[in-house]
Amino acid sequence: KRKTDTMVESNERGRIWPRADNKLTKEITELLNQATHQKKLKKGANETTKALNRGLADLVVLAADTEPLEIILHLPLLCEDKNVVYVYVPKQADLGRACGVSRNIVASSILRDPDGAMHDKVQKLKDKIEAIVE
């Protein structure tokens, strides 16, 4: 590897935060799977952006291995602007599988549903993610 490649890699890692560990990633994928079955999930960068702009998103999950990373870097800014919790999971393929799709997915969002069956689970997960951030 060249020195510039290493510098770019470390710079990329700095932009990928908060990052879920293996245990948290497993919880996130299980929740995404449930959200898929209850039709409370938006898949892809465009749908996630629309959900955020419309105030529908409750939790945003991004893939850390997105290439180029710039295609999803507007989402954390939008999340912070709208006070929505976001987190990175390691792989696009895992995110796609959790969303019930055979393709890789770079971003997804669980929709806000205060009266829904998943509300408590989503809230607990958001609390765990916020604990990483602090």
XYZ file of C-alpha atoms in Angstrom:
134
model
C 0.000 0.000 0.000
C 1.060 3.512 -0.689
C 1.203 6.090 2.062
C -1.625 8.116 0.485
C -3.898 5.022 0.461
C -3.362 4.598 4.194
C -4.070 8.282 4.796
C -7.299 8.117 2.802
C -8.326 4.948 4.657
C -7.808 6.512 8.088
C -9.667 9.652 6.953
C -12.607 7.487 5.782
C -12.669 5.673 9.144
C -12.939 9.026 10.911
C -16.086 9.901 8.960
C -17.727 6.552 9.770
C -19.026 7.174 13.260
C -20.942 6.026 15.332
C -20.124 2.488 14.275
C -22.001 -0.498 15.674
C -20.027 -3.409 17.127
C -20.951 -7.019 16.264
C -23.502 -7.403 19.064
C -25.251 -4.125 18.244
C -25.157 -4.918 14.514
C -26.998 -8.171 15.210
C -29.699 -6.309 17.179
C -30.010 -3.720 14.410
C -30.388 -6.369 11.687
C -33.072 -8.180 13.705
C -34.981 -4.931 14.151
C -34.663 -4.087 10.442
C -36.027 -7.540 9.627
C -39.059 -6.919 11.847
C -39.553 -3.465 10.328
C -39.532 -5.043 6.849
C -42.379 -7.397 7.780
C -44.398 -4.538 9.269
C -43.804 -2.255 6.251
C -42.067 0.341 8.441
C -38.799 0.435 6.494
C -37.388 2.583 3.709
C -34.484 1.132 1.733
C -31.782 2.996 -0.167
C -30.171 6.420 0.065
C -32.928 8.200 -1.878
C -35.853 6.769 0.103
C -33.993 7.387 3.371
C -33.370 11.018 2.362
C -37.055 11.472 1.521
C -38.138 9.918 4.836
C -35.811 12.289 6.727
C -37.020 15.352 4.824
C -40.654 14.422 5.449
C -40.021 13.822 9.155
C -40.951 10.129 8.978
C -37.590 8.560 9.896
C -37.038 7.318 13.452
C -33.680 5.537 13.059
C -31.250 5.596 10.121
C -28.837 2.726 9.440
C -25.918 3.264 7.041
C -23.361 0.846 5.575
C -19.737 1.592 6.486
C -18.295 -0.136 3.397
C -20.152 2.146 0.952
C -17.949 2.993 -2.005
C -17.678 5.943 -2.616
C -18.683 7.009 0.881
C -19.738 10.450 -0.388
C -23.030 9.058 -1.744
C -24.354 8.735 1.837
C -22.410 11.476 3.644
C -25.330 13.918 3.369
C -27.449 11.596 5.539
C -25.623 12.091 8.889
C -25.890 15.877 8.400
C -29.589 15.580 7.652
C -30.063 13.264 10.654
C -28.404 15.742 12.992
C -30.477 18.543 11.510
C -33.714 16.588 12.109
C -32.587 15.067 15.469
C -32.748 11.492 14.169
C -30.393 8.835 15.529
C -28.115 7.193 12.935
C -25.562 4.397 13.072
C -23.153 2.625 10.720
C -23.120 -1.156 10.302
C -20.058 -2.846 8.758
C -21.432 -4.319 5.500
C -23.852 -3.361 2.724
C -24.634 -7.032 2.097
C -25.734 -7.563 5.709
C -27.888 -4.445 5.543
C -29.516 -5.686 2.335
C -30.152 -9.122 3.817
C -31.682 -7.592 6.955
C -34.001 -5.519 4.760
C -35.168 -8.657 2.973
C -33.509 -7.809 -0.349
C -30.938 -9.795 -2.319
C -29.037 -6.615 -3.311
C -26.579 -4.550 -1.280
C -28.138 -1.558 0.458
C -26.156 1.521 1.548
C -28.837 3.154 3.720
C -32.166 2.362 5.324
C -34.506 3.993 7.796
C -37.062 2.676 10.232
C -40.162 4.839 10.095
C -41.634 6.595 13.110
C -44.598 4.720 14.572
C -45.394 5.858 18.142
C -48.315 3.424 18.530
C -46.681 0.485 16.732
C -45.520 -2.823 18.151
C -41.847 -2.006 17.555
C -41.770 1.420 19.225
C -40.211 0.176 22.499
C -37.563 -1.904 20.699
C -36.611 1.008 18.461
C -36.378 3.305 21.491
C -34.098 0.858 23.371
C -31.861 0.555 20.317
C -31.697 4.343 19.938
C -30.665 4.620 23.594
C -27.861 2.081 23.041
C -26.621 3.970 19.989
C -26.698 7.290 21.865
C -24.650 5.650 24.632
C -21.916 4.938 22.044
C -21.957 8.559 20.906
C -21.515 10.023 24.395
